[in-house]
Amino acid sequence: VLLAALHVGKKRVRAILHAGFIAWEPSNPKQAHERHQVPLTDIVTVLCSGATFTLVYGKRRPSSHEWRLQRTTFVASDATTAEAWTAEARRQIEAQKHRPRRVLVFINPYGGRRAAPRIYERRVRPLLELAGIEAEEIVTERPQQIRETLLEASLDNFDGIACVGGDGTFSELFNGLVARECRDAGVPMTSASLPRPRIPLAVIPGGSTNTVAFCMHGTDDPTTCAMHLVLGQRAGLDLCSTTSSDPEGARLYASVLSYGYLGDIAKESERYRWMGPRRYDYSGLRKFLGNRGYRGEVSVLLDHSDPAAETSKCVEGCERCNAPVDDATEAPTSDTETPWQVIRGKFLMVNGANISCACRRSPCGMSPSCHLADGCVDVILVNHTHIFNNLRLLLRLSSRKGSVAQLPFVRVLRARGFHFRPHDGGNGSGAATGSQQPIAPSGGKQSVWNCDGEVLTEGEATIRPHRQLVTVFRRPLVDPEEPGCALCS
């Protein structure tokens, strides 16, 4: 315990360092309401110069998920007092073993608006240097370079791996890391139980939509994401695997796998990469006006605890995500407990959401109550209807309130896995898992899958969630308090 009378600016304060906190309040009893308290887990570093020392710490902005760097300078009566406070604070900070000391950083200079190098230099590197974290930086020059590096390089000296880029960059990162673990353990990527990498991951938003970062941190602000990396708190993140008839096509995704409308957008937008992020708006408008539907069969293995995906949002203290991993991933005991449900029809979209898929353009996402680490996937089926219903869908996705599940032509199911078989115009004699009936024949081409922004051309797919397969640098989301009326308060 340290106690001292210090000065902050012109105010004389009483300060205490105890039980993992530094707290101070004005010595004047009339100003006792101005008490401040900072957890040592939020302090990036402590700087000392003569009789002054400065706390550099992160603080969440009111009514927001964004964090900002704060500095408070204390003036002690002498240099010995300042040095004692600095030494003790640093000692307790260094004792926090969860903080990274050396990280590997991949920077994608081509994603989104090509802002990743600037974001790293201005928003990330200064924080890493301030915290005394050594970083090895690799600027990518070609697709799959991250995967190749992770498969070949020695990672023994790193206690964190980060990427500055979009959802596709992060996808390449965790696919490469899990592929390395599978290779070392002799386990195929198609296995129902994949080995968990030991190194935690971080994603610094530098892409077009930054869905994964937005869902993990509640914001796509690079400073917030970099601060969570520096402070070192971590938690599990589900990944879903998608496999097809080609075993080599096994792939993991973190946000959403979508067949139909979003798959068509991803495929066509590749022709307009020169347009930058606006290519998605252009391709989306074209596909919206086309209003094309696709016939198929979806076989869903329902989650018996919440089949209709009606639980509350995933926030701090989430019971679903905090349940023991072994209990939540046990195989179902019977088909009655977790029944297969088979749905046939013509769909605008078939989606497997691993997270809510919220972003700036869609603040609530496809499935607002989807959880980050509960071992389930939300299957979102959008029936093919009139184009005006598609407009209702897009308006609901861009709204800050409500859910697409409230629309009569949308169905959301929480599942332990699902299988999709498109109609290919043949005799439809094949049956999907859980089904013994063929799909009625109908003309028309197949769509493709949009997998974390990448195009997968194989139509038939089996999707399986893997609970907390990777560890990521993040803090549990806290529901920000609603801002009050300035006049009333």
GROMACS .gro file of C-alpha atoms in nm, residues 261 287-293 347-349 382-397 407 409:
model
   29
  261TYR     CA    1  -2.758  -1.261  -5.254
  287LYS     CA    2  -2.816  -0.790  -5.747
  288PHE     CA    3  -3.093  -0.622  -5.548
  289LEU     CA    4  -3.270  -0.516  -5.866
  290GLY     CA    5  -3.217  -0.863  -6.014
  291ASN     CA    6  -3.397  -1.021  -5.712
  292ARG     CA    7  -3.282  -1.374  -5.787
  293GLY     CA    8  -3.375  -1.672  -5.574
  347PHE     CA    9  -3.423  -1.858  -5.086
  348LEU     CA   10  -3.285  -1.513  -5.142
  349MET     CA   11  -3.013  -1.600  -4.891
  382VAL     CA   12  -3.442  -1.544  -4.612
  383ASN     CA   13  -3.718  -1.666  -4.841
  384HIS     CA   14  -3.732  -1.540  -5.198
  385THR     CA   15  -4.023  -1.297  -5.217
  386HIS     CA   16  -4.115  -0.963  -5.374
  387ILE     CA   17  -3.845  -0.703  -5.426
  388PHE     CA   18  -4.021  -0.471  -5.180
  389ASN     CA   19  -3.966  -0.730  -4.907
  390ASN     CA   20  -3.598  -0.723  -4.995
  391LEU     CA   21  -3.608  -0.349  -4.936
  392ARG     CA   22  -3.767  -0.410  -4.595
  393LEU     CA   23  -3.484  -0.651  -4.519
  394LEU     CA   24  -3.213  -0.398  -4.609
  395LEU     CA   25  -3.384  -0.123  -4.410
  396ARG     CA   26  -3.408  -0.350  -4.106
  397LEU     CA   27  -3.040  -0.445  -4.136
  407LEU     CA   28  -3.981  -1.011  -4.063
  409PHE     CA   29  -4.017  -1.405  -4.460
   0.00000   0.00000   0.00000
